[in-house]
Coordinates of C-alpha atoms and ligand atoms in Angstrom, one line a residue:
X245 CA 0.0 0.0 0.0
X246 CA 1.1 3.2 -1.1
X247 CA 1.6 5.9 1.7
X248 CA -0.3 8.9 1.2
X249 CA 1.2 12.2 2.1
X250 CA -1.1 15.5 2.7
X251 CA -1.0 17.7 -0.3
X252 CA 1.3 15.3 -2.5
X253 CA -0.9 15.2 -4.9
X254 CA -2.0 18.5 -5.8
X255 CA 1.0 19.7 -4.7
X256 CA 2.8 18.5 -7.7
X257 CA 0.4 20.7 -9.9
X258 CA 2.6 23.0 -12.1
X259 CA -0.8 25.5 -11.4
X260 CA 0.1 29.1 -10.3
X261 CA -3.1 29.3 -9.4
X262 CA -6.4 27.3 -8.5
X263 CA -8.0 30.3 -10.3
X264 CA -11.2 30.2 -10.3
X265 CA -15.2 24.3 -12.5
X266 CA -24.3 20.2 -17.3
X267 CA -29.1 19.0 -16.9
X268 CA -31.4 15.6 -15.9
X269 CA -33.3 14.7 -13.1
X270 CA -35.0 17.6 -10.9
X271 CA -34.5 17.3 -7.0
X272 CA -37.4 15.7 -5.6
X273 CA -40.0 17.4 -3.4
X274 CA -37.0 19.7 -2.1
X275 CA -40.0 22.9 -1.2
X276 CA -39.1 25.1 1.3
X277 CA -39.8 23.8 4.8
X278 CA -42.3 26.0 6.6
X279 CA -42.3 24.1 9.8
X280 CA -39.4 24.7 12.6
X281 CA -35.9 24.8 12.0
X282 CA -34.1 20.8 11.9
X283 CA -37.6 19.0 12.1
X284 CA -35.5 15.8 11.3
X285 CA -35.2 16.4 8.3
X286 CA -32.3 17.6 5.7
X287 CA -32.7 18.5 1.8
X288 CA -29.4 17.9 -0.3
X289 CA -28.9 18.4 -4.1
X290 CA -25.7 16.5 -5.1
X291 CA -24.2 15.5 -8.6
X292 CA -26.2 12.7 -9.8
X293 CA -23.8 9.5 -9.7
X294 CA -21.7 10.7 -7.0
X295 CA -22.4 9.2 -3.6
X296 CA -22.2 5.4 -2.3
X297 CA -25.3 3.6 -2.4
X298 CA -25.5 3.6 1.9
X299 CA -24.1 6.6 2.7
X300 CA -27.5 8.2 3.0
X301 CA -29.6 5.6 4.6
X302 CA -26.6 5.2 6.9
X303 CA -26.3 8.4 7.6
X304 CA -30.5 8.5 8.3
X305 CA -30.3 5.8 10.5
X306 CA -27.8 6.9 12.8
X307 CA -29.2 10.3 13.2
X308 CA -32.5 9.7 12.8
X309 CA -32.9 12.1 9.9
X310 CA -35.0 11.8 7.1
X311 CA -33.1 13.0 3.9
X312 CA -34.2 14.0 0.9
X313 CA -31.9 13.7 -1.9
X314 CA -32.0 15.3 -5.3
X315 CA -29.5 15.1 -8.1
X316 CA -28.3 17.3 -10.9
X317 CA -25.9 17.0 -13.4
X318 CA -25.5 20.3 -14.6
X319 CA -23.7 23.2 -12.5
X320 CA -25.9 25.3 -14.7
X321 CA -28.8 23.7 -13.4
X322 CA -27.5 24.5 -9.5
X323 CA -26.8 27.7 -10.2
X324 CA -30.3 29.0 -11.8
X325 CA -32.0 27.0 -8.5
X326 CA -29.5 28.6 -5.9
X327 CA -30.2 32.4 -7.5
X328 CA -33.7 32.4 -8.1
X329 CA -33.2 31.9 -4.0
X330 CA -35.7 29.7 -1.7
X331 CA -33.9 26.6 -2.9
X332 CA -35.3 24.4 -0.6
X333 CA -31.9 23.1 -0.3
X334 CA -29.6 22.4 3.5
X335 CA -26.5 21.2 1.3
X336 CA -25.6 21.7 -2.4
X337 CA -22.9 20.5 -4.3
X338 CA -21.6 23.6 -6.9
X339 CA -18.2 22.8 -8.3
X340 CA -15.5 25.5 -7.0
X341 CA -15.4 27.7 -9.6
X342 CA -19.6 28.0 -9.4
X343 CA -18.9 28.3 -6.1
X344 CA -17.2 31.4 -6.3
X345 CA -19.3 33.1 -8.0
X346 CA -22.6 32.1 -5.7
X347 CA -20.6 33.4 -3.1
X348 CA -20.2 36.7 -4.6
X349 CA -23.8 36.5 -5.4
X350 CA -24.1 36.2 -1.8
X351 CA -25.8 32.3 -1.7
X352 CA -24.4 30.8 0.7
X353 CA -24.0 31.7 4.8
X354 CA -20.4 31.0 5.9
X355 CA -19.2 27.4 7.7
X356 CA -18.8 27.3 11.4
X357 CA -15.9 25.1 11.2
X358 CA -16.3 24.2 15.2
X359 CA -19.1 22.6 14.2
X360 CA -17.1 19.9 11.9
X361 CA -14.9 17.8 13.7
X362 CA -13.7 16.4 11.2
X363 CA -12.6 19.6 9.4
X364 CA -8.8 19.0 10.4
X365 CA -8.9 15.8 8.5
X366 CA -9.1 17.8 4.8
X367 CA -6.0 18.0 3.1
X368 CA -4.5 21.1 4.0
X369 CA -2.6 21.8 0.1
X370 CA -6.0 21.3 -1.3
X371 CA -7.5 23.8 0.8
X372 CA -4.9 25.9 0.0
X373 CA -5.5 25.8 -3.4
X374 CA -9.2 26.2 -3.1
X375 CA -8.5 29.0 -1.0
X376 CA -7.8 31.1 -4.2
X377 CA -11.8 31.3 -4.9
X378 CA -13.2 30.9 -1.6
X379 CA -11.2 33.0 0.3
X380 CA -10.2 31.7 3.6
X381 CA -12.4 28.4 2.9
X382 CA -15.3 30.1 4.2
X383 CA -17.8 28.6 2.7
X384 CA -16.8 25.7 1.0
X385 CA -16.0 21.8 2.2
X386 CA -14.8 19.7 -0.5
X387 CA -16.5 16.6 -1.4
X388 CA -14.6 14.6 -4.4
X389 CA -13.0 16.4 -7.2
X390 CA -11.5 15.0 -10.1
X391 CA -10.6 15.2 -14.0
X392 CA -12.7 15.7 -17.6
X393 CA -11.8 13.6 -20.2
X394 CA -12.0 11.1 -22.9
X395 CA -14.4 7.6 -22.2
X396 CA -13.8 5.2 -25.2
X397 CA -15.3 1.3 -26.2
X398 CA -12.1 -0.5 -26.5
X399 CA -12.9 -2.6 -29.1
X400 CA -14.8 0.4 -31.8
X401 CA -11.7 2.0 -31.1
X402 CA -9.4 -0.6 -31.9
X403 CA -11.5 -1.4 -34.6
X404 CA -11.4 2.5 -36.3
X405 CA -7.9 3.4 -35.5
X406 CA -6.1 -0.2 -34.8
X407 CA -5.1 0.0 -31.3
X408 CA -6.3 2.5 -28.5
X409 CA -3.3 4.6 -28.5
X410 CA -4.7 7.5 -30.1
X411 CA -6.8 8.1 -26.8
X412 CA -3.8 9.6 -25.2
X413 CA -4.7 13.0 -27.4
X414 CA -7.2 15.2 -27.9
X415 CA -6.3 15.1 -31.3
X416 CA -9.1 11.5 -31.2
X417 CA -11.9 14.6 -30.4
X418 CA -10.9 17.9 -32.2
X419 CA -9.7 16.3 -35.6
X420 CA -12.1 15.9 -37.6
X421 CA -11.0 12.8 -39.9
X422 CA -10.3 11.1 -36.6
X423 CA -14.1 11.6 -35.1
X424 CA -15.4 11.2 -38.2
X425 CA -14.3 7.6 -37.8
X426 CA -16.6 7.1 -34.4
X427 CA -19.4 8.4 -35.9
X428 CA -21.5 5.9 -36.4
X429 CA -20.7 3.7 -33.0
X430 CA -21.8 7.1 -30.9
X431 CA -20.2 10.2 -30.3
X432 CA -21.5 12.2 -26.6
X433 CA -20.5 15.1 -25.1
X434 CA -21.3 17.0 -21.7
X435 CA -23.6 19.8 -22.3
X436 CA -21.6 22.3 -21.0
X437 CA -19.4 24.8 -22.2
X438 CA -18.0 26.1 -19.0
X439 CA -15.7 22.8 -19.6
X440 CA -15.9 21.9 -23.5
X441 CA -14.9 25.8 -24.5
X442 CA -11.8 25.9 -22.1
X443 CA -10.6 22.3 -23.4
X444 CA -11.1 23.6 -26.6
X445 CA -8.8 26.3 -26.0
X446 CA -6.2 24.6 -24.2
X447 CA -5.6 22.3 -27.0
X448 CA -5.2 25.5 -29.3
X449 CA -1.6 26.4 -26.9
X450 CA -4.7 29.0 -25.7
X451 CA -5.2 30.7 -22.5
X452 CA -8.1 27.9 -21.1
X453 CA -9.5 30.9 -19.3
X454 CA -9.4 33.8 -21.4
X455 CA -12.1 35.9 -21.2
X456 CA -11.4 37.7 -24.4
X457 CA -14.3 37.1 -26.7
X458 CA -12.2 36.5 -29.8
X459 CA -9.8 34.1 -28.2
X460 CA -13.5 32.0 -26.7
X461 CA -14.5 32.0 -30.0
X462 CA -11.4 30.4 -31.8
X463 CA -12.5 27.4 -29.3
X464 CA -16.4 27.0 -30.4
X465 CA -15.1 27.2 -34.0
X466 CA -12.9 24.2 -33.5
X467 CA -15.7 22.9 -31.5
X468 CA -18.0 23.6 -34.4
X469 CA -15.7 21.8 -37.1
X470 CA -16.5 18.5 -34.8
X471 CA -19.6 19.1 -34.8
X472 CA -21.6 16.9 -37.4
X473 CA -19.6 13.9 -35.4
X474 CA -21.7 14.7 -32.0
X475 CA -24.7 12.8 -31.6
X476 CA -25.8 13.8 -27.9
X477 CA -25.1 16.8 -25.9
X478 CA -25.5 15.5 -21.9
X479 CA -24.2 15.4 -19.3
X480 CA -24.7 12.2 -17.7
X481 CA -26.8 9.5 -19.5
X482 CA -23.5 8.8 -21.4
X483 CA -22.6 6.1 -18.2
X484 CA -25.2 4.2 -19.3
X485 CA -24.4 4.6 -22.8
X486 CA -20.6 3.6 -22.6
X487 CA -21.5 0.7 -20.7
X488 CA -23.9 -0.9 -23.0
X489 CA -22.1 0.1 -26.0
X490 CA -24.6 2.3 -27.8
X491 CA -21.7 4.8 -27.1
X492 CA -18.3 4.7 -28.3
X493 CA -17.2 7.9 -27.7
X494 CA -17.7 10.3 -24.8
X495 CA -15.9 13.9 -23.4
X496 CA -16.8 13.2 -19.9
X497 CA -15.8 12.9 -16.0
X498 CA -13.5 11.0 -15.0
X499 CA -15.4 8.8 -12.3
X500 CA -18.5 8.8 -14.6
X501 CA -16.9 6.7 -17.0
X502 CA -14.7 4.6 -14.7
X503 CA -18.8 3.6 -13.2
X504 CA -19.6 2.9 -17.1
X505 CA -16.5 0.5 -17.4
X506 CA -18.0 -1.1 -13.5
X507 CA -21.6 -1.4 -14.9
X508 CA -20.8 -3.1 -18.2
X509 CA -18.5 -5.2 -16.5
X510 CA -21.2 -6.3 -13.7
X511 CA -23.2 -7.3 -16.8
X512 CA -21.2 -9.1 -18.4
X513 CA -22.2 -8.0 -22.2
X514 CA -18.7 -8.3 -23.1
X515 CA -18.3 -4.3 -23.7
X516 CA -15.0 -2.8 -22.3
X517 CA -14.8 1.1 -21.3
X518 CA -11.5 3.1 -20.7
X519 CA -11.0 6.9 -19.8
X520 CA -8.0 8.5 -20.6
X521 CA -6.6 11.9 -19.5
X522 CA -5.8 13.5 -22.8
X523 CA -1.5 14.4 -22.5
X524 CA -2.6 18.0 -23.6
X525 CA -4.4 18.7 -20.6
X526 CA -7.5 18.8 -19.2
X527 CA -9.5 20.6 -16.4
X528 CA -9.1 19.1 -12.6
X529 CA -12.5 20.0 -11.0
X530 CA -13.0 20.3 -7.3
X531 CA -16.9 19.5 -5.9
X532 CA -17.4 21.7 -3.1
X533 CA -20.1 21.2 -0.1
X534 CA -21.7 24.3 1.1
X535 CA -24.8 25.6 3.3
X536 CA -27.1 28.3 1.2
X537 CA -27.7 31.3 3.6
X538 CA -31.6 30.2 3.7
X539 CA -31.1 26.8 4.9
X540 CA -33.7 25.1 7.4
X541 CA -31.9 22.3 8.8
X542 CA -28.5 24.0 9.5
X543 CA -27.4 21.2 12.1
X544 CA -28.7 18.4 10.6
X545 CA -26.1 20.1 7.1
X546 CA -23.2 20.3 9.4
X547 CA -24.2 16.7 10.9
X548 CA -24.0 15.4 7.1
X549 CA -21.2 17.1 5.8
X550 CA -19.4 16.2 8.9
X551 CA -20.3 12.6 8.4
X552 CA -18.9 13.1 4.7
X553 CA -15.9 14.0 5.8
X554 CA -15.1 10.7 7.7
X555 CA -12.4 8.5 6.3
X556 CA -14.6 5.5 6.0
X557 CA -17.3 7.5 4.6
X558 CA -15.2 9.1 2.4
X559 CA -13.5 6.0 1.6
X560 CA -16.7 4.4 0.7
X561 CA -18.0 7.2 -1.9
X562 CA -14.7 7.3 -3.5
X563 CA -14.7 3.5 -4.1
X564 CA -18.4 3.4 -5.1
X565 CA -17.8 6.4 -7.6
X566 CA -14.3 6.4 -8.7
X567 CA -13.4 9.8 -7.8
X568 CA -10.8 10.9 -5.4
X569 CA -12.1 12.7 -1.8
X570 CA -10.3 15.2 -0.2
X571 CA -9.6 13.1 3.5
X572 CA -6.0 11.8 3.4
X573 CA -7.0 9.5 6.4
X574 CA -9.1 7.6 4.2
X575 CA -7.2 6.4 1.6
X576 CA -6.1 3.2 3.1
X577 CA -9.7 2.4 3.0
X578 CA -10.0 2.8 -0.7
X579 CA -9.5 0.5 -2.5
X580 CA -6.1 -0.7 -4.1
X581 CA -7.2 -0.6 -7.8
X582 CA -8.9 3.0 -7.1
X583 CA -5.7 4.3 -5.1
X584 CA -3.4 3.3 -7.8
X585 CA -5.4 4.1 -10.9
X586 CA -3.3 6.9 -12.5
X587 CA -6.7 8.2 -14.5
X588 CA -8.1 8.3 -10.7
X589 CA -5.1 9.6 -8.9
X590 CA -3.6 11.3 -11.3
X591 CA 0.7 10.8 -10.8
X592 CA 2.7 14.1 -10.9
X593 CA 3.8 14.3 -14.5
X594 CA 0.1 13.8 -15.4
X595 CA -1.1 16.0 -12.7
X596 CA 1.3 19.0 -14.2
X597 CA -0.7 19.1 -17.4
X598 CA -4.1 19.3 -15.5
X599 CA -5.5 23.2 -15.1
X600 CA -8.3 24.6 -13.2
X601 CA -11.0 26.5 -14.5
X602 CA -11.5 30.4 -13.6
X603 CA -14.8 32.1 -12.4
X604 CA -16.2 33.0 -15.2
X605 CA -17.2 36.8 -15.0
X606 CA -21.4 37.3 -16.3
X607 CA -20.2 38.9 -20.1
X608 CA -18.2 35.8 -20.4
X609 CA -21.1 33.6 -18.9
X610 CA -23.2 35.2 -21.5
X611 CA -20.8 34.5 -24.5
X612 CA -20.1 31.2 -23.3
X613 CA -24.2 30.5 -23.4
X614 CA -24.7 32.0 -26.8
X615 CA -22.1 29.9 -28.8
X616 CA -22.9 26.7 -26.7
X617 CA -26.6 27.4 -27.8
X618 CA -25.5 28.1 -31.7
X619 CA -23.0 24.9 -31.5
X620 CA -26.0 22.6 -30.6
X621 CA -28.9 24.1 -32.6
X622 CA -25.8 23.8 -35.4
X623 CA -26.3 27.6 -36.3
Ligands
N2P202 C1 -20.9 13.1 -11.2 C2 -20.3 14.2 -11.9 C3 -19.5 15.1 -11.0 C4 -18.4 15.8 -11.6 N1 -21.8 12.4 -12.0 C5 -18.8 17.1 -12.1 N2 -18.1 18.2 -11.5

């Protein structure tokens, strides 16, 4: 077993900066409570996909909690709910660089860290890093973080290119006579351009963050020239397509299609899923937990995220979903072929080429929108 040290991991980043990170199911019957504050009860809206099948009726049992528990796939989605204000929502899931713009926005209340014991337990590098857009962490708790990338079928790829080699690029996505080839077995993307336009760019040698509306649009035009290949724009039935093979292609996260290669393996239909981190580079997202300033059930959202931040909690959700948590303390509880998995954990040199994505200031947002809105209506 490998020993894990506190921040070796992101602290082999070649990032200056952690500078300032999709749309499906609705969260279910998450209305603002009327009643009295922590009447047993706790409303969370997480990433759909991303939690160990236990970890919420365990958590309801011991506490006696009643949770209700609502999934989204689209930071988009979050944002529009956490705005419009009267959420509903104890705990919410934005990905940091959302994060730091709800908190300008003024969503969220800030964390009483003497409230989570097992705050001391976060890698302290990591914080550090998140530090950059939540100031003094003080309103964020990370949950799992991880990388965006390419999930392939083994065998169409082999078939169209004679090997799988050619996954280790982003050249197998942004040239078109190389896409072109994976047409017809299933092309998916994640409907979002907050991730899409920045890989776009870094493969260009440009600034992934630019907010320069000239340099954004040299990455939807290459994103445009791959256009005809893209069947489906979402951002998360593509686990389900990977795994039973009606996709062979798909720009998605990391853990999402490491679950693809687990559910086509549990069925046995003979389909085999890879994900690669493209050697160009590729954003490194970080999933952050915080309160919104009109929560209900504020101790019953410090009990949970508290609970989420134990080791063998934490262990469990990283080995259910295959992405990386932030509690050092609980990696020898994951499991071996999750700890060692380079495309989980990325190693250093890998690590170096990953970037993190900016807060993206409102013109930007609304440029961003507009070209991902003329990419998929093909205008
Ligand atoms: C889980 C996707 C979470 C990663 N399905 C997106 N930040």
């Amino acid at each position: 077993m490998k020993t894990w040290k506190p921040g070796l991991l992101l602290g082999t980043l070649a990032l200056a900066v952690l500078a300032g990170c999709g749309k499906k199911e609705e969260a279910a019957g998450a209305a603002a409570q009327a009643g009295p504050a922590d009447a047993g009860v706790l409303h969370v809206y997480n990433w759909s996909d991303y939690i160990a099948e236990d970890t919420v009726p365990n958590f309801e049992k011991e506490s006696g909690v009643k949770v209700t528990y609502g999934v989204f796939d689209s930071n988009e989605v979050l944002e529009a709910k956490l705005l419009a204000g009267s959420s509903g929502f104890d705990v919410v899931v934005p990905s940091l660089q959302f994060l730091g713009r709800q908190i300008q926005a003024g969503v969220f209340q800030p964390l009483d860290k003497a409230r989570l014991k097992n705050y001391a337990g976060l890698d302290p590098e990591l914080m550090k890093r998140i530090a950059v857009q939540d100031p003094g962490n003080e309103y964020g708790i990370p949950y799992l973080w991880g990388t965006t990338g390419i999930g392939y079928n083994v065998d169409k790829l082999t078939a169209a290119f004679g090997g799988t080699d050619i996954a280790a690029s982003w050249d197998l996505v942004f040239k078109p006579e190389n896409i072109a080839k994976l047409k017809d077995c299933g092309v998916m993307m994640l409907d979002t351009p907050t991730e899409l336009v920045p890989i776009a760019l870094n493969y260009l040698g440009e600034d992934p963050n630019s907010t320069d509306p000239a340099v954004i649009q040299k990455g939807a035009d290459l994103l445009k020239t791959i256009r005809p290949y893209i069947q489906t724009f979402h951002s998360s039935q593509y686990i389900d397509a990977l795994a039973n093979g009606s996709a062979c292609l798909v720009v998605g996260w990391s853990g999402d299609i490491l679950q693809a290669r687990d559910r086509a393996a549990e069925a046995g239909n003979g389909v085999e899923v890879a994900y690669s981190i493209p050697k160009e580079g590729t954003p490194l997202f970080v999933d952050m937990l915080a309160i919104p300033k009109d929560a209900k059930n504020l101790d019953n959202a410090y009990a949970f995220i508290d609970y989420l931040l134990r080791p063998e909690v934490a262990a469990a959700n990283s080995n259910y979903v295959s992405y990386p948590n932030p509690v050092p303390a609980s990696l020898p509880s994951v499991d071996q072929a999750i700890r060692e998995d380079p495309t989980i954990y990325p190693p250093p040199e890998v690590a170096a080429k990953l970037f993190t994505l900016a807060i993206i200031p409102p013109e930007v947002d609304r440029i961003y929108t507009r070209l991902w809105t003329e990419l998929k209506t093909g205008r």
